[in-house]
Amino acid sequence: MKLIRTEDAVGSVLCHDITQIIPGVVKDAVFRKGHVVTEEDIPVLLSVGKEHLYVWEKQEGMLHENDAAEVLRQVCQGEYMKASEAKEGKIELTAEEDGLLKIDRDKLNAVNAMGQMVLASRHGDFPVKKGDKIVGMRVVPLIIEEEKMNRVKEICGEEPVFQILPFRKMKAGIIATGSEVYRGRIEDKFTPVVKAKLEECGVEVIGHVLCDDNAEMTTGAINDWLEKGADMVVCTGGMSVDPDDRTPLAIRNASDEVVTYGAPVLPGAMFMLAYKKRKDSDTVDIPIVGLPGCVMYSKRTIFDLVLPRIVAGEHLSAEDFSMLGEGGLCLNCKVCTYPNCGFGK
């Protein structure tokens, strides 16, 4: 570092905090270590008695923390995100659209493993709303080797570390199965719960029907909803392995691809997901979902983990479900704080 006249400090980087003291009003740093001095700062610095300043001498091949943070922003920021201004080597990204947050975890871990830089984010594969904070990033030292930041660019490549998949406008049909509901012996309490969860993700429910414990009848109802333009069909009830639970068979008969019947999540182990080809297309992307009874009475279940990903347009695989085991146990807390808890993480 070197000592220079304050009037000559424009563009220089401060080596220490500059404290301002106004008796009875404030005693705080008016400028922080690492601040880049501007023309407007000069009168303020002089007013706190700083006629000379210790500043960093610029070195070839070294970057100031704010410039290095800008490199991190470039490799991290995807679409539908807004970046804060670099301040004390830190930048934050916030969501500008409701959607699903996706994170390239290999890149995230590789950057953090390099040392001297930090990417701290919320969990991926969870929904975010406009204005939600996504990630904070910064470099640790005041100056850092430019070569190291170039290495970050190489690791991360062209695709950003963080992306938001906006929620799609979808239409869903609901099928409630069970002879007890179909014959009016008990009230259908499942459909209102499912409808509320779908609407929570912006899905339009175009209607619901009741079916007996009959696989052919349920398959026919699924096909009816597809003919009516449903982008998703949700079947409730009859999902266990009991002989008279026929909903899984009905879903298999109506679908072109079965992803899973069963998942390492409690509540929600008997969940089923399949896909159907879109009419006049080779695209297999219409989800057919089978919901076990726990979705009706448990506050949060596997449906809460999977539905946002479906609405964001992800085509889920068997591996996506097998990875849900760690964090797949809901603790049924007296006061539910989901998604600010460990469920699904």
PDB file of N, CA and C in Angstrom, residues 11-13 34 36 58-59 61-75 85-91 137-139 141-146 149-150 152-153:
ATOM      1  N   GLY A  11     -10.376   6.708  -7.790  1.00  0.00           N
ATOM      2  CA  GLY A  11     -10.064   5.451  -8.460  1.00  0.00           C
ATOM      3  C   GLY A  11      -9.207   4.512  -7.643  1.00  0.00           C
ATOM      4  N   SER A  12      -8.717   4.991  -6.491  1.00  0.00           N
ATOM      5  CA  SER A  12      -7.875   4.151  -5.635  1.00  0.00           C
ATOM      6  C   SER A  12      -8.719   3.320  -4.683  1.00  0.00           C
ATOM      7  N   VAL A  13      -8.111   2.267  -4.145  1.00  0.00           N
ATOM      8  CA  VAL A  13      -8.810   1.341  -3.255  1.00  0.00           C
ATOM      9  C   VAL A  13      -8.309   1.554  -1.831  1.00  0.00           C
ATOM     10  N   GLY A  34     -11.540  -1.435   1.110  1.00  0.00           N
ATOM     11  CA  GLY A  34     -11.843  -1.972  -0.210  1.00  0.00           C
ATOM     12  C   GLY A  34     -12.670  -1.030  -1.071  1.00  0.00           C
ATOM     13  N   VAL A  36     -13.721   1.856  -3.477  1.00  0.00           N
ATOM     14  CA  VAL A  36     -13.041   2.571  -4.566  1.00  0.00           C
ATOM     15  C   VAL A  36     -13.455   4.041  -4.488  1.00  0.00           C
ATOM     16  N   LYS A  58      -1.964  -0.723  -7.381  1.00  0.00           N
ATOM     17  CA  LYS A  58      -2.445  -1.683  -8.364  1.00  0.00           C
ATOM     18  C   LYS A  58      -1.305  -2.568  -8.835  1.00  0.00           C
ATOM     19  N   GLN A  59      -1.594  -3.871  -8.922  1.00  0.00           N
ATOM     20  CA  GLN A  59      -0.594  -4.838  -9.346  1.00  0.00           C
ATOM     21  C   GLN A  59      -1.073  -5.567 -10.587  1.00  0.00           C
ATOM     22  N   GLY A  61      -2.071  -8.381 -12.895  1.00  0.00           N
ATOM     23  CA  GLY A  61      -2.530  -9.738 -12.655  1.00  0.00           C
ATOM     24  C   GLY A  61      -3.368  -9.913 -11.404  1.00  0.00           C
ATOM     25  N   MET A  62      -3.719  -8.793 -10.737  1.00  0.00           N
ATOM     26  CA  MET A  62      -4.548  -8.869  -9.546  1.00  0.00           C
ATOM     27  C   MET A  62      -5.853  -8.114  -9.770  1.00  0.00           C
ATOM     28  N   LEU A  63      -6.931  -8.600  -9.178  1.00  0.00           N
ATOM     29  CA  LEU A  63      -8.243  -7.963  -9.310  1.00  0.00           C
ATOM     30  C   LEU A  63      -8.741  -7.498  -7.951  1.00  0.00           C
ATOM     31  N   HIS A  64      -9.389  -6.334  -7.948  1.00  0.00           N
ATOM     32  CA  HIS A  64     -10.048  -5.843  -6.747  1.00  0.00           C
ATOM     33  C   HIS A  64     -11.245  -6.750  -6.443  1.00  0.00           C
ATOM     34  N   GLU A  65     -11.641  -6.815  -5.171  1.00  0.00           N
ATOM     35  CA  GLU A  65     -12.717  -7.717  -4.765  1.00  0.00           C
ATOM     36  C   GLU A  65     -14.018  -7.462  -5.526  1.00  0.00           C
ATOM     37  N   ASN A  66     -14.338  -6.214  -5.834  1.00  0.00           N
ATOM     38  CA  ASN A  66     -15.579  -5.929  -6.572  1.00  0.00           C
ATOM     39  C   ASN A  66     -15.503  -6.442  -8.008  1.00  0.00           C
ATOM     40  N   ASP A  67     -14.335  -6.313  -8.627  1.00  0.00           N
ATOM     41  CA  ASP A  67     -14.160  -6.830  -9.988  1.00  0.00           C
ATOM     42  C   ASP A  67     -14.222  -8.363  -9.999  1.00  0.00           C
ATOM     43  N   ALA A  68     -13.655  -8.970  -8.957  1.00  0.00           N
ATOM     44  CA  ALA A  68     -13.703 -10.426  -8.863  1.00  0.00           C
ATOM     45  C   ALA A  68     -15.132 -10.911  -8.612  1.00  0.00           C
ATOM     46  N   ALA A  69     -15.880 -10.160  -7.789  1.00  0.00           N
ATOM     47  CA  ALA A  69     -17.279 -10.521  -7.545  1.00  0.00           C
ATOM     48  C   ALA A  69     -18.087 -10.441  -8.834  1.00  0.00           C
ATOM     49  N   GLU A  70     -17.735  -9.496  -9.699  1.00  0.00           N
ATOM     50  CA  GLU A  70     -18.423  -9.380 -10.990  1.00  0.00           C
ATOM     51  C   GLU A  70     -18.179 -10.617 -11.848  1.00  0.00           C
ATOM     52  N   VAL A  71     -16.999 -11.210 -11.758  1.00  0.00           N
ATOM     53  CA  VAL A  71     -16.726 -12.461 -12.470  1.00  0.00           C
ATOM     54  C   VAL A  71     -17.638 -13.571 -11.947  1.00  0.00           C
ATOM     55  N   LEU A  72     -17.782 -13.631 -10.634  1.00  0.00           N
ATOM     56  CA  LEU A  72     -18.678 -14.632 -10.050  1.00  0.00           C
ATOM     57  C   LEU A  72     -20.112 -14.416 -10.530  1.00  0.00           C
ATOM     58  N   ARG A  73     -20.532 -13.161 -10.594  1.00  0.00           N
ATOM     59  CA  ARG A  73     -21.889 -12.873 -11.074  1.00  0.00           C
ATOM     60  C   ARG A  73     -22.075 -13.376 -12.489  1.00  0.00           C
ATOM     61  N   GLN A  74     -21.092 -13.147 -13.335  1.00  0.00           N
ATOM     62  CA  GLN A  74     -21.200 -13.542 -14.740  1.00  0.00           C
ATOM     63  C   GLN A  74     -21.405 -15.040 -14.888  1.00  0.00           C
ATOM     64  N   VAL A  75     -20.730 -15.843 -14.075  1.00  0.00           N
ATOM     65  CA  VAL A  75     -20.854 -17.297 -14.218  1.00  0.00           C
ATOM     66  C   VAL A  75     -22.081 -17.847 -13.483  1.00  0.00           C
ATOM     67  N   GLU A  85     -25.664  -4.331  -6.850  1.00  0.00           N
ATOM     68  CA  GLU A  85     -24.363  -3.731  -7.146  1.00  0.00           C
ATOM     69  C   GLU A  85     -23.309  -4.390  -6.264  1.00  0.00           C
ATOM     70  N   ALA A  86     -22.101  -4.465  -6.784  1.00  0.00           N
ATOM     71  CA  ALA A  86     -21.006  -5.022  -5.993  1.00  0.00           C
ATOM     72  C   ALA A  86     -20.682  -4.072  -4.838  1.00  0.00           C
ATOM     73  N   LYS A  87     -20.638  -4.612  -3.626  1.00  0.00           N
ATOM     74  CA  LYS A  87     -20.341  -3.809  -2.446  1.00  0.00           C
ATOM     75  C   LYS A  87     -19.487  -4.629  -1.503  1.00  0.00           C
ATOM     76  N   GLU A  88     -18.305  -4.108  -1.217  1.00  0.00           N
ATOM     77  CA  GLU A  88     -17.355  -4.802  -0.354  1.00  0.00           C
ATOM     78  C   GLU A  88     -17.119  -6.226  -0.844  1.00  0.00           C
ATOM     79  N   GLY A  89     -17.039  -6.364  -2.162  1.00  0.00           N
ATOM     80  CA  GLY A  89     -16.735  -7.657  -2.764  1.00  0.00           C
ATOM     81  C   GLY A  89     -17.889  -8.625  -2.777  1.00  0.00           C
ATOM     82  N   LYS A  90     -19.120  -8.142  -2.546  1.00  0.00           N
ATOM     83  CA  LYS A  90     -20.275  -9.036  -2.449  1.00  0.00           C
ATOM     84  C   LYS A  90     -21.355  -8.626  -3.438  1.00  0.00           C
ATOM     85  N   ILE A  91     -21.976  -9.628  -4.082  1.00  0.00           N
ATOM     86  CA  ILE A  91     -23.115  -9.424  -4.979  1.00  0.00           C
ATOM     87  C   ILE A  91     -24.177 -10.459  -4.621  1.00  0.00           C
ATOM     88  N   MET A 137     -22.685 -13.973  -3.191  1.00  0.00           N
ATOM     89  CA  MET A 137     -21.339 -14.382  -3.632  1.00  0.00           C
ATOM     90  C   MET A 137     -20.336 -13.293  -3.289  1.00  0.00           C
ATOM     91  N   ARG A 138     -19.133 -13.715  -3.000  1.00  0.00           N
ATOM     92  CA  ARG A 138     -18.077 -12.747  -2.726  1.00  0.00           C
ATOM     93  C   ARG A 138     -16.725 -13.451  -2.764  1.00  0.00           C
ATOM     94  N   VAL A 139     -15.679 -12.643  -2.875  1.00  0.00           N
ATOM     95  CA  VAL A 139     -14.333 -13.159  -2.688  1.00  0.00           C
ATOM     96  C   VAL A 139     -13.872 -12.751  -1.300  1.00  0.00           C
ATOM     97  N   PRO A 141     -10.442 -12.254  -0.008  1.00  0.00           N
ATOM     98  CA  PRO A 141      -9.424 -11.211   0.135  1.00  0.00           C
ATOM     99  C   PRO A 141      -9.820  -9.920  -0.570  1.00  0.00           C
ATOM    100  N   LEU A 142      -9.148  -8.854  -0.244  1.00  0.00           N
ATOM    101  CA  LEU A 142      -9.409  -7.564  -0.871  1.00  0.00           C
ATOM    102  C   LEU A 142      -9.005  -7.574  -2.336  1.00  0.00           C
ATOM    103  N   ILE A 143      -7.912  -8.263  -2.635  1.00  0.00           N
ATOM    104  CA  ILE A 143      -7.490  -8.446  -4.026  1.00  0.00           C
ATOM    105  C   ILE A 143      -7.197  -9.928  -4.238  1.00  0.00           C
ATOM    106  N   ILE A 144      -7.398 -10.396  -5.476  1.00  0.00           N
ATOM    107  CA  ILE A 144      -7.237 -11.811  -5.772  1.00  0.00           C
ATOM    108  C   ILE A 144      -6.620 -11.972  -7.155  1.00  0.00           C
ATOM    109  N   GLU A 145      -5.937 -13.064  -7.357  1.00  0.00           N
ATOM    110  CA  GLU A 145      -5.256 -13.291  -8.628  1.00  0.00           C
ATOM    111  C   GLU A 145      -6.264 -13.380  -9.778  1.00  0.00           C
ATOM    112  N   GLU A 146      -5.996 -12.649 -10.832  1.00  0.00           N
ATOM    113  CA  GLU A 146      -6.866 -12.705 -12.007  1.00  0.00           C
ATOM    114  C   GLU A 146      -6.872 -14.106 -12.602  1.00  0.00           C
ATOM    115  N   MET A 149      -9.574 -16.208 -11.090  1.00  0.00           N
ATOM    116  CA  MET A 149     -10.917 -15.900 -11.574  1.00  0.00           C
ATOM    117  C   MET A 149     -11.118 -16.415 -13.004  1.00  0.00           C
ATOM    118  N   ASN A 150     -10.042 -16.424 -13.780  1.00  0.00           N
ATOM    119  CA  ASN A 150     -10.142 -17.018 -15.122  1.00  0.00           C
ATOM    120  C   ASN A 150     -10.401 -18.517 -15.024  1.00  0.00           C
ATOM    121  N   VAL A 152     -12.169 -19.889 -12.695  1.00  0.00           N
ATOM    122  CA  VAL A 152     -13.598 -19.990 -12.397  1.00  0.00           C
ATOM    123  C   VAL A 152     -14.404 -19.992 -13.691  1.00  0.00           C
ATOM    124  N   LYS A 153     -14.051 -19.111 -14.611  1.00  0.00           N
ATOM    125  CA  LYS A 153     -14.751 -19.042 -15.899  1.00  0.00           C
ATOM    126  C   LYS A 153     -14.621 -20.365 -16.657  1.00  0.00           C
TER     127      LYS A 153
END
